[in-house]
Amino acid sequence: MKVVIVGGVAGGATAAARIRRLDEAAQIVVFERSGFVSYANCGLPYYIGGVIEDEEELTLQSPQSFHKRFRVDVRVRHEVTAIHTHSKTVTVRNLETGEEFAESYDKLLLAPGAKPVKPPLPGIDGERIFTLRTVEDTLRIHAHIRREKPASAVLVGGGFIGVELAENLRALGMEVTIVEAGRQLLGIFDADMAALLHAELRRSGIRLVLQSAVESFAPQGGGVAVQLKGGGTLQADMAVLAIGVAPDTALAKDAGLALGLRGSILVNDRMQTSQSDIYAVGDAVQVKHFVTGEDTLIPLAGPANKQGRIAADNICGTESRYGGTQGSSVLKVCALTAAATGINEAAAAKAGIAADKVILSPMSHAGYYPGARVMTMKVIFEKETFRLLGAQIIGYDGVDKRIDVLATAIRAGMKATELKELELAYAPPYSSAKDPVNMAGFLIDNIKNGVLKQWFWQEADALPRDGSVTLLDTRTPAEYARGHIEGFVNIPVDELREHLGELAPGKPVYVICQSGLRSYIASRILAGSGFDAYNFAGGFRFYDAVMQERRLAERSTPCGMDE
């Protein structure tokens, strides 16, 4: 059997190694149009920032090492330009010599990945405007920074690459501005959670220009002028496009393969295309979202590697099926770690799923052990069934392991209430006896059983201040003095029982504290005394972060720049 693989990064390289492990006699040829194979896309911003110092660390295998270990014929700087399904051949161009030749296959695997979105804006091809997708892109940016020593940069796009690169350029001492057309960065997070990330980026000296699209680029004084729609110009020494990626599927389209969303390649759960002997994996393929069951595109390295393995299994005659992608991801945002899995609240609404959520602020490990830091967790679940839909966590230590537990729970089909039953490892330096994931389960179980009723930051402005409801802040007087919601009276939770007579009976009580714990205790005291009490989800710390972001948005100019 002869297998030709187009693309040798995540999915393609994984498939090649798996095919060899399953079939020692197979002839495997990999064509990769860049000069590198099996490289670490996710590490590229960190090489630019100097965190990864040796460029060789970016490549997991070389053509030589791949051949030595797996006897795979890897040819870099070779581009497949056409697929001929009737003759089962591909046309290949050697990018070094220009030579073209035909290569036959028994099975063909497409792993072309995605290409950076590059809209046809005036001046977009300027010499100081870069994209970041390949090792070559990285080396080009790295060399430019070392040679020209730019003092400032504009990054267009607020996704993973834009945010990670912003942090790394800022670490080099550059003035960095992120321009994002949407209202927030990192759309995998809900806007209220993204507010925490915006604040962290601003604290780190990174300027955010939100709700603003780029109209054009122009050279100016040895740098670049970035013209924004609606007015306003940003000037910098360099610019990087990180608007997003699109499936790189021209080859598949020309071959007549069935296509899906945004021109992606349609595959079944065996990673098989509309041509039975052609498979496709990675960022170029349409997948089913594991939570919603909807068709989607989720360009992540983890799913691409899994798809490569599944395609290899099926190519070699082993039954293997892909169950969908749930979009589990984690990234470093300056001092913070931000992670998500499944769908967020906005995506649930778009999918027509009636969802509820809990927002909590547990510590990363036992509070009495030194170094404990607060994290913010938002867990989404279906209202009627309590099916676990997704989670977002922002904090410091321990964020990654909690999101992995929640991702596993989603994959296992657990109910959100069952999180309370998980037996997770505990020692004071690493967790608490009641892990944050357990705490989320306790809260959701309390909602199910009617023990907890919540209210959310979106309701704060609409709460009546006419005395028809009681608004209660249960923090200490010092905390209250540093900031509170207008109209809320301050009675510390430990003094509440002595002041119950001052509260009007029969009126709903809306309770808040700093993190949500003391106000929950207060709501139980109130409920036990006959009051109808509602606890604020997330606490004043969360509310204040969201409100600060909203105030900044209101003060921004029409083009999205802070005044």
Coordinates of C-alpha atoms in Angstrom, one line a residue:
M1 CA 0.0 0.0 0.0
K2 CA 1.3 3.5 -0.9
V3 CA 0.0 6.4 1.1
V4 CA 0.6 10.0 0.0
I5 CA 0.1 12.7 2.7
V6 CA -0.3 16.4 1.8
G7 CA 0.9 18.5 4.7
G8 CA 3.4 17.4 7.4
V9 CA 2.6 19.4 10.5
A10 CA 0.1 18.2 13.2
G11 CA -2.4 15.8 11.6
G12 CA -0.2 14.8 8.7
A13 CA 2.8 14.0 10.7
T14 CA 0.8 12.1 13.3
A15 CA -0.9 10.0 10.6
A16 CA 2.4 9.2 9.0
A17 CA 3.9 7.8 12.2
R18 CA 0.7 5.9 13.1
I19 CA 0.5 4.3 9.6
R20 CA 4.0 3.1 10.0
R21 CA 3.3 1.6 13.5
L22 CA 0.4 -0.3 12.0
D23 CA 1.9 -1.3 8.7
E24 CA 5.7 -1.8 8.4
A25 CA 5.4 -2.5 4.7
A26 CA 3.5 0.6 3.7
Q27 CA 5.2 3.1 1.4
I28 CA 4.6 6.6 3.0
V29 CA 5.4 9.8 1.2
V30 CA 4.8 13.2 2.9
F31 CA 4.8 16.5 0.9
E32 CA 5.1 19.7 2.9
R33 CA 5.3 23.0 1.0
S34 CA 7.1 24.8 3.9
G35 CA 10.7 24.1 4.8
F36 CA 9.8 22.4 8.1
V37 CA 7.9 19.3 9.1
S38 CA 6.2 18.4 12.4
Y39 CA 6.7 21.8 13.9
A40 CA 5.1 23.4 17.0
N41 CA 2.7 26.1 15.7
C42 CA 1.6 26.9 19.2
G43 CA 5.2 27.7 20.2
L44 CA 5.8 30.3 17.5
P45 CA 5.0 33.5 19.5
Y46 CA 7.2 32.3 22.3
Y47 CA 10.2 32.1 20.0
I48 CA 9.6 35.6 18.8
G49 CA 9.5 36.8 22.5
G50 CA 12.7 34.9 23.4
V51 CA 11.0 32.5 25.8
I52 CA 12.1 29.7 23.4
E53 CA 15.6 30.6 22.5
D54 CA 16.6 27.9 20.1
E55 CA 14.7 27.7 16.8
E56 CA 15.4 24.0 16.5
E57 CA 13.1 23.5 19.5
L58 CA 10.2 24.5 17.3
T59 CA 10.6 21.4 15.1
L60 CA 9.7 18.1 16.6
Q61 CA 11.1 16.1 13.7
S62 CA 13.2 16.7 10.7
P63 CA 12.8 14.9 7.3
Q64 CA 16.0 13.0 8.2
S65 CA 14.9 12.0 11.7
F66 CA 11.4 11.0 10.4
H67 CA 13.0 8.8 7.8
K68 CA 15.5 7.3 10.2
R69 CA 12.9 6.3 12.8
F70 CA 9.8 5.6 10.7
R71 CA 11.1 5.2 7.1
V72 CA 8.8 7.9 5.9
D73 CA 9.8 9.8 2.8
V74 CA 9.3 13.4 3.8
R75 CA 9.9 16.0 1.1
V76 CA 9.8 19.6 2.3
R77 CA 9.5 22.6 -0.1
H78 CA 7.3 20.4 -2.3
E79 CA 3.7 21.6 -3.1
V80 CA 1.0 19.4 -4.3
T81 CA -0.8 21.4 -7.0
A82 CA -3.5 19.0 -8.2
I83 CA -5.3 15.8 -7.4
H84 CA -6.3 13.4 -10.2
T85 CA -8.9 11.1 -8.6
H86 CA -9.4 9.1 -11.8
S87 CA -5.8 8.1 -12.1
K88 CA -5.1 8.2 -8.3
T89 CA -2.1 10.6 -8.8
V90 CA -1.1 14.0 -7.6
T91 CA 0.9 16.7 -9.3
V92 CA 3.8 17.9 -7.3
R93 CA 6.0 21.0 -7.7
N94 CA 9.5 21.1 -6.2
L95 CA 9.6 24.7 -4.9
E96 CA 13.4 24.8 -5.0
T97 CA 13.8 23.7 -8.6
G98 CA 10.4 24.4 -10.2
E99 CA 10.3 20.8 -11.4
E100 CA 6.8 19.2 -11.6
F101 CA 6.1 15.5 -11.5
A102 CA 3.3 13.0 -10.8
E103 CA 3.1 10.8 -7.7
S104 CA 0.7 7.9 -7.5
Y105 CA -1.2 6.8 -4.4
D106 CA -3.4 4.0 -3.1
K107 CA -4.6 6.2 -0.3
L108 CA -4.4 10.0 -0.1
L109 CA -4.5 12.0 3.1
L110 CA -5.0 15.7 3.0
A111 CA -3.7 17.8 5.9
P112 CA -3.3 21.2 4.4
G113 CA -4.2 23.1 7.5
A114 CA -5.5 26.7 7.4
K115 CA -4.2 29.9 6.0
P116 CA -4.2 33.4 7.7
V117 CA -7.1 35.6 6.7
K118 CA -5.7 38.4 4.7
P119 CA -8.4 40.7 3.4
P120 CA -7.7 42.8 0.2
L121 CA -7.0 46.0 2.1
P122 CA -4.9 48.8 0.5
G123 CA -1.3 48.5 1.6
I124 CA -1.7 45.1 3.2
D125 CA 1.3 43.7 1.4
G126 CA 3.7 46.3 2.9
E127 CA 7.1 45.1 3.9
R128 CA 6.5 45.9 7.6
I129 CA 3.2 43.9 7.7
F130 CA 3.5 40.3 8.7
T131 CA 1.4 37.2 9.3
L132 CA 2.2 34.4 11.8
R133 CA 1.4 30.9 10.8
T134 CA 4.5 29.0 9.8
V135 CA 8.1 28.7 11.0
E136 CA 9.2 30.8 8.1
D137 CA 6.8 33.5 9.2
T138 CA 8.3 33.3 12.7
L139 CA 11.8 33.5 11.5
R140 CA 10.9 36.5 9.3
I141 CA 9.4 38.4 12.2
H142 CA 12.2 37.4 14.5
A143 CA 14.9 38.6 12.1
H144 CA 13.0 41.9 11.5
I145 CA 12.8 42.6 15.2
R146 CA 16.5 41.8 15.7
R147 CA 17.5 43.8 12.7
E148 CA 15.2 46.9 12.9
K149 CA 14.6 47.0 16.6
P150 CA 11.0 48.2 16.3
A151 CA 9.7 50.1 19.3
S152 CA 6.0 49.6 18.6
A153 CA 3.6 47.1 16.9
V154 CA 0.0 46.9 16.0
L155 CA -1.6 43.5 16.1
V156 CA -4.8 43.1 14.0
G157 CA -7.0 40.5 15.6
G158 CA -7.7 39.4 19.2
G159 CA -7.6 35.6 19.0
F160 CA -5.0 33.2 20.4
I161 CA -2.2 34.3 18.2
G162 CA -2.9 38.0 18.6
V163 CA -3.0 37.8 22.4
E164 CA 0.0 35.5 22.8
L165 CA 2.1 37.6 20.4
A166 CA 1.1 40.8 22.1
E167 CA 2.4 39.5 25.4
N168 CA 5.7 38.4 23.9
L169 CA 6.3 41.6 22.0
R170 CA 5.5 43.6 25.2
A171 CA 8.0 41.5 27.0
L172 CA 10.6 42.7 24.5
G173 CA 9.8 46.3 25.6
M174 CA 7.7 47.2 22.6
E175 CA 4.5 49.4 22.8
V176 CA 1.8 47.0 21.6
T177 CA -1.8 47.8 20.4
I178 CA -4.3 45.1 19.6
V179 CA -7.1 46.1 17.2
E180 CA -10.2 43.9 17.3
A181 CA -13.3 44.4 15.2
G182 CA -15.5 42.8 17.9
R183 CA -16.5 44.0 21.3
Q184 CA -14.0 41.6 23.0
L185 CA -10.9 39.6 22.5
L186 CA -10.9 35.8 22.6
G187 CA -14.5 34.9 21.6
I188 CA -14.3 31.5 23.2
F189 CA -15.0 33.4 26.5
D190 CA -18.2 35.1 27.4
A191 CA -17.9 38.9 27.5
D192 CA -18.0 39.0 31.3
M193 CA -15.1 36.6 31.6
A194 CA -13.2 38.3 28.8
A195 CA -13.4 41.5 30.9
L196 CA -10.9 39.9 33.3
L197 CA -8.5 39.3 30.5
H198 CA -8.9 42.8 29.1
A199 CA -8.0 44.2 32.5
E200 CA -4.9 42.0 32.7
L201 CA -3.6 43.0 29.2
R202 CA -4.1 46.7 30.1
R203 CA -2.3 46.2 33.4
S204 CA 0.6 44.8 31.4
G205 CA 0.7 47.9 29.2
I206 CA -1.0 46.5 26.1
R207 CA -3.5 48.9 24.5
L208 CA -6.8 47.6 23.3
V209 CA -8.7 49.1 20.4
L210 CA -12.0 47.3 20.3
Q211 CA -15.0 47.5 18.0
S212 CA -12.8 48.8 15.3
A213 CA -11.8 47.4 11.9
V214 CA -8.8 48.3 9.8
E215 CA -9.5 50.1 6.6
S216 CA -6.0 50.4 5.1
F217 CA -2.2 50.3 5.7
A218 CA 0.3 52.8 4.5
P219 CA 4.1 53.3 4.9
Q220 CA 4.9 56.2 7.1
G221 CA 8.3 57.4 8.4
G222 CA 10.0 54.0 8.4
G223 CA 6.9 52.4 10.0
V224 CA 3.3 51.8 9.1
A225 CA 0.1 53.8 9.5
V226 CA -3.0 51.8 10.3
Q227 CA -6.1 53.6 9.2
L228 CA -9.3 52.5 11.1
K229 CA -12.8 52.6 9.8
G230 CA -14.8 55.4 11.3
G231 CA -11.7 57.6 11.7
G232 CA -8.5 57.4 13.6
T233 CA -5.0 56.3 12.7
L234 CA -2.5 54.1 14.6
Q235 CA 1.2 54.5 13.9
A236 CA 3.7 51.8 14.6
D237 CA 7.0 50.4 13.5
M238 CA 5.4 47.1 12.4
A239 CA 2.1 45.4 12.1
V240 CA 1.0 41.7 12.4
L241 CA -2.2 40.3 11.0
A242 CA -3.8 37.8 13.3
I243 CA -7.4 38.2 12.1
G244 CA -8.0 34.5 12.0
V245 CA -7.6 31.5 9.7
A246 CA -9.6 30.0 6.9
P247 CA -9.4 26.3 5.7
D248 CA -6.8 26.0 3.0
T249 CA -8.8 23.8 0.6
A250 CA -8.2 25.1 -3.0
L251 CA -6.7 21.7 -3.8
A252 CA -9.7 19.8 -2.5
K253 CA -12.1 22.1 -4.3
D254 CA -10.3 21.7 -7.6
A255 CA -10.4 18.0 -7.2
G256 CA -14.2 18.0 -6.9
L257 CA -14.3 16.9 -3.2
A258 CA -17.4 17.8 -1.3
L259 CA -17.0 21.0 0.7
G260 CA -18.7 22.4 3.8
L261 CA -18.6 25.5 6.0
R262 CA -16.3 28.3 4.7
G263 CA -15.1 25.9 2.0
S264 CA -13.8 23.3 4.5
I265 CA -13.5 19.7 3.4
L266 CA -16.5 17.5 4.3
V267 CA -15.5 14.2 6.0
N268 CA -17.4 11.4 7.8
D269 CA -16.5 10.2 11.3
R270 CA -13.8 8.0 9.7
M271 CA -12.1 11.2 8.3
Q272 CA -13.0 10.0 4.8
T273 CA -13.9 12.5 2.1
S274 CA -16.5 12.2 -0.6
Q275 CA -13.8 10.1 -2.4
S276 CA -13.4 6.8 -0.5
D277 CA -9.6 6.6 -1.0
I278 CA -9.0 10.2 0.1
Y279 CA -9.0 11.2 3.8
A280 CA -8.6 14.7 5.3
V281 CA -7.8 15.9 8.8
G282 CA -6.9 19.1 10.8
D283 CA -7.8 22.7 10.4
A284 CA -9.1 22.2 6.9
V285 CA -12.0 19.9 7.7
Q286 CA -15.5 20.5 9.0
V287 CA -16.3 18.7 12.3
K288 CA -19.3 18.1 14.5
H289 CA -19.3 20.0 17.8
F290 CA -19.4 17.5 20.5
V291 CA -21.8 19.5 22.7
T292 CA -24.2 20.9 20.2
G293 CA -23.9 18.4 17.4
E294 CA -23.7 21.3 14.9
D295 CA -21.3 21.5 12.0
T296 CA -18.4 23.8 12.9
L297 CA -14.7 24.6 12.3
I298 CA -12.4 24.4 15.3
P299 CA -8.7 24.8 14.3
L300 CA -6.8 23.3 17.3
A301 CA -3.7 21.1 17.4
G302 CA -5.2 18.5 19.8
P303 CA -8.1 17.6 17.5
A304 CA -5.9 17.6 14.4
N305 CA -3.6 15.1 16.0
K306 CA -6.5 12.8 17.0
Q307 CA -8.0 13.0 13.6
G308 CA -4.6 12.1 12.0
R309 CA -4.5 8.9 14.2
I310 CA -8.1 8.0 13.3
A311 CA -7.5 8.5 9.6
A312 CA -4.4 6.4 9.8
D313 CA -6.3 3.6 11.6
N314 CA -9.0 3.5 8.8
I315 CA -6.4 3.7 6.0
C316 CA -4.8 0.6 7.6
G317 CA -8.1 -1.3 8.0
T318 CA -8.7 -0.6 11.7
E319 CA -12.1 0.7 12.6
S320 CA -11.7 4.1 14.3
R321 CA -14.2 7.0 14.5
Y322 CA -14.0 10.6 15.5
G323 CA -16.6 11.7 18.0
G324 CA -16.5 15.4 17.5
T325 CA -14.6 18.4 18.8
Q326 CA -15.5 20.3 22.0
G327 CA -12.9 23.0 21.7
S328 CA -10.9 22.6 24.9
S329 CA -8.1 25.2 25.0
V330 CA -5.8 27.0 27.4
L331 CA -3.6 30.0 26.9
K332 CA -1.3 32.3 28.9
V333 CA -2.4 35.9 29.1
C334 CA 0.4 37.7 30.8
A335 CA 0.3 36.6 34.4
L336 CA -3.0 34.9 34.0
T337 CA -4.0 31.5 32.7
A338 CA -7.3 31.3 30.7
A339 CA -9.0 28.1 29.7
A340 CA -12.3 27.0 28.2
T341 CA -14.0 23.8 27.1
G342 CA -17.4 23.1 25.5
I343 CA -19.6 26.0 24.7
N344 CA -20.0 29.4 26.4
E345 CA -23.2 31.1 27.4
A346 CA -23.4 33.1 24.1
A347 CA -23.0 29.9 22.0
A348 CA -25.6 28.1 24.0
A349 CA -28.1 30.9 23.3
K350 CA -27.2 30.9 19.6
A351 CA -27.8 27.1 19.5
G352 CA -31.2 27.5 21.1
I353 CA -30.2 25.7 24.3
A354 CA -31.8 27.0 27.5
A355 CA -28.7 27.3 29.7
D356 CA -28.0 28.3 33.3
K357 CA -24.6 28.9 34.9
V358 CA -22.7 29.3 38.2
I359 CA -19.9 31.7 38.7
L360 CA -17.6 31.1 41.6
S361 CA -14.2 32.3 42.9
P362 CA -12.4 29.5 44.6
M363 CA -8.8 29.4 45.7
S364 CA -6.2 27.5 43.6
H365 CA -5.3 25.4 46.7
A366 CA -5.9 25.4 50.4
G367 CA -6.1 29.0 51.6
Y368 CA -3.9 28.3 54.6
Y369 CA -1.0 27.0 52.5
P370 CA 1.2 29.9 51.1
G371 CA 0.7 31.1 47.6
A372 CA -3.0 30.4 47.1
R373 CA -4.6 32.6 44.4
V374 CA -8.2 33.1 43.5
M375 CA -9.6 31.8 40.2
T376 CA -12.8 32.7 38.5
M377 CA -14.9 29.8 37.2
K378 CA -18.0 29.9 35.0
V379 CA -19.7 26.6 34.4
I380 CA -22.6 26.3 31.9
F381 CA -25.3 23.7 32.0
E382 CA -28.7 23.0 30.5
K383 CA -31.5 24.2 32.6
E384 CA -33.9 21.3 32.5
T385 CA -31.6 18.3 32.1
F386 CA -28.5 19.7 34.0
R387 CA -26.4 18.4 31.1
L388 CA -22.9 19.9 31.4
L389 CA -22.3 22.2 28.4
G390 CA -19.1 24.1 29.0
A391 CA -16.8 25.9 31.4
Q392 CA -14.4 28.9 31.4
I393 CA -11.7 29.4 34.1
I394 CA -9.4 32.4 34.5
G395 CA -6.7 32.5 37.3
Y396 CA -3.2 31.4 38.1
D397 CA -2.1 28.0 39.3
G398 CA -4.4 25.1 38.8
V399 CA -6.6 26.5 36.0
D400 CA -5.4 23.9 33.5
K401 CA -6.1 20.9 35.7
R402 CA -9.6 22.1 36.5
I403 CA -10.5 22.7 32.9
D404 CA -9.2 19.2 32.0
V405 CA -11.4 17.6 34.7
L406 CA -14.4 19.6 33.3
A407 CA -13.5 18.7 29.7
T408 CA -13.4 15.0 30.7
A409 CA -16.7 15.3 32.5
I410 CA -18.3 16.8 29.3
R411 CA -16.9 14.0 27.2
A412 CA -18.2 11.4 29.6
G413 CA -21.7 12.9 29.4
M414 CA -21.8 13.7 33.1
K415 CA -24.5 15.9 34.6
A416 CA -23.4 19.1 36.1
T417 CA -24.7 18.0 39.5
E418 CA -22.4 14.9 39.4
L419 CA -19.4 17.2 39.6
K420 CA -19.9 17.1 43.4
E421 CA -19.2 13.4 43.4
L422 CA -15.8 13.4 41.7
E423 CA -13.0 12.2 43.9
L424 CA -10.1 14.4 43.0
A425 CA -6.6 14.4 44.5
Y426 CA -6.0 16.7 47.4
A427 CA -3.0 18.0 49.3
P428 CA -2.7 21.6 50.6
P429 CA -0.1 22.7 48.0
Y430 CA -2.4 21.6 45.2
S431 CA -6.0 21.8 46.1
S432 CA -8.6 21.9 48.8
A433 CA -10.5 19.0 50.3
K434 CA -13.5 20.4 48.4
D435 CA -11.9 21.0 45.0
P436 CA -13.2 24.0 42.9
V437 CA -14.8 21.5 40.5
N438 CA -16.6 19.9 43.4
M439 CA -17.7 23.4 44.6
A440 CA -19.2 24.0 41.2
G441 CA -21.1 20.8 41.5
F442 CA -22.3 21.7 45.0
L443 CA -23.7 25.0 43.7
I444 CA -25.5 23.4 40.8
D445 CA -26.9 20.7 43.0
N446 CA -28.2 23.4 45.3
I447 CA -29.9 25.1 42.4
K448 CA -31.5 21.8 41.4
N449 CA -32.8 21.3 44.9
G450 CA -34.0 24.8 45.3
V451 CA -31.5 25.6 48.0
L452 CA -29.8 28.3 45.9
K453 CA -31.5 31.1 43.9
Q454 CA -29.2 33.4 41.9
W455 CA -29.1 36.8 40.4
F456 CA -26.6 38.1 37.9
W457 CA -24.7 41.3 37.0
Q458 CA -27.0 42.0 34.0
E459 CA -29.9 42.5 36.5
A460 CA -28.1 45.0 38.8
D461 CA -29.2 48.2 37.0
A462 CA -32.8 47.1 36.7
L463 CA -33.3 46.2 40.4
P464 CA -35.9 48.6 41.8
R465 CA -34.6 51.2 44.3
D466 CA -38.1 52.1 45.5
G467 CA -38.1 49.9 48.5
S468 CA -40.1 47.0 46.9
V469 CA -37.0 44.8 47.3
T470 CA -34.2 44.7 49.8
L471 CA -30.7 45.2 48.4
L472 CA -28.1 43.8 50.8
D473 CA -24.3 43.9 50.8
T474 CA -22.8 41.4 53.4
R475 CA -19.2 42.4 53.2
T476 CA -17.2 44.2 55.9
P477 CA -17.7 48.0 56.2
A478 CA -14.1 48.5 54.9
E479 CA -14.9 46.4 51.8
Y480 CA -18.1 48.2 51.3
A481 CA -16.4 51.6 51.6
R482 CA -14.0 50.7 48.8
G483 CA -16.8 50.2 46.4
H484 CA -20.4 49.0 46.2
I485 CA -23.5 48.9 44.1
E486 CA -25.7 52.0 44.5
G487 CA -28.7 51.3 46.7
F488 CA -27.3 48.3 48.5
V489 CA -27.2 48.6 52.3
N490 CA -24.3 47.1 54.3
I491 CA -24.9 44.5 57.0
P492 CA -21.9 42.1 57.4
V493 CA -22.9 38.5 57.3
D494 CA -21.7 37.8 60.9
E495 CA -24.1 40.5 62.2
L496 CA -27.1 39.6 60.0
R497 CA -29.0 37.6 62.5
E498 CA -29.1 40.5 64.9
H499 CA -30.4 42.9 62.2
L500 CA -33.1 40.7 60.6
G501 CA -35.8 42.8 62.3
E502 CA -34.7 45.8 60.2
L503 CA -35.5 44.0 56.9
A504 CA -39.0 44.3 55.5
P505 CA -40.7 41.0 55.6
G506 CA -42.3 39.6 52.5
K507 CA -39.9 41.4 50.1
P508 CA -37.3 39.6 48.0
V509 CA -33.7 40.2 49.2
Y510 CA -30.9 40.5 46.7
V511 CA -27.6 39.7 48.4
I512 CA -24.0 40.3 47.4
C513 CA -20.5 39.8 48.9
Q514 CA -17.0 39.9 47.6
S515 CA -16.8 36.4 46.1
G516 CA -20.3 34.8 46.5
L517 CA -19.6 32.7 49.6
R518 CA -20.6 35.1 52.4
S519 CA -23.7 36.2 50.5
Y520 CA -24.7 32.5 50.0
I521 CA -24.4 32.0 53.8
A522 CA -26.5 35.1 54.3
S523 CA -29.1 33.9 51.8
R524 CA -29.4 30.7 53.8
I525 CA -29.8 32.7 57.0
L526 CA -32.5 34.7 55.3
A527 CA -34.3 31.8 53.8
G528 CA -34.3 30.0 57.2
S529 CA -36.0 33.1 58.6
G530 CA -38.7 33.2 56.0
F531 CA -37.2 35.6 53.4
D532 CA -37.0 35.0 49.7
A533 CA -33.3 35.5 49.1
Y534 CA -31.2 35.6 45.9
N535 CA -27.4 35.2 45.9
F536 CA -25.3 37.2 43.4
A537 CA -23.2 34.9 41.1
G538 CA -19.6 35.8 41.1
G539 CA -19.4 38.4 43.9
F540 CA -18.6 42.1 43.8
R541 CA -15.1 41.4 42.6
F542 CA -16.5 39.9 39.4
Y543 CA -19.2 42.6 39.1
D544 CA -16.6 45.4 39.5
A545 CA -14.4 43.9 36.7
V546 CA -17.3 43.7 34.3
M547 CA -18.5 47.2 35.1
Q548 CA -15.1 48.7 34.6
E549 CA -14.9 47.1 31.2
R550 CA -18.3 48.5 30.3
R551 CA -17.3 52.0 31.4
L552 CA -14.2 51.8 29.2
A553 CA -16.3 50.7 26.3
E554 CA -18.7 53.6 26.8
R555 CA -15.9 56.1 27.0
S556 CA -14.2 54.9 23.8
T557 CA -14.4 56.9 20.6
P558 CA -16.3 55.7 17.6
C559 CA -13.3 53.9 16.2
G560 CA -12.8 52.0 19.5
M561 CA -9.9 54.0 20.9
D562 CA -9.9 55.0 24.6
E563 CA -10.1 58.7 25.0

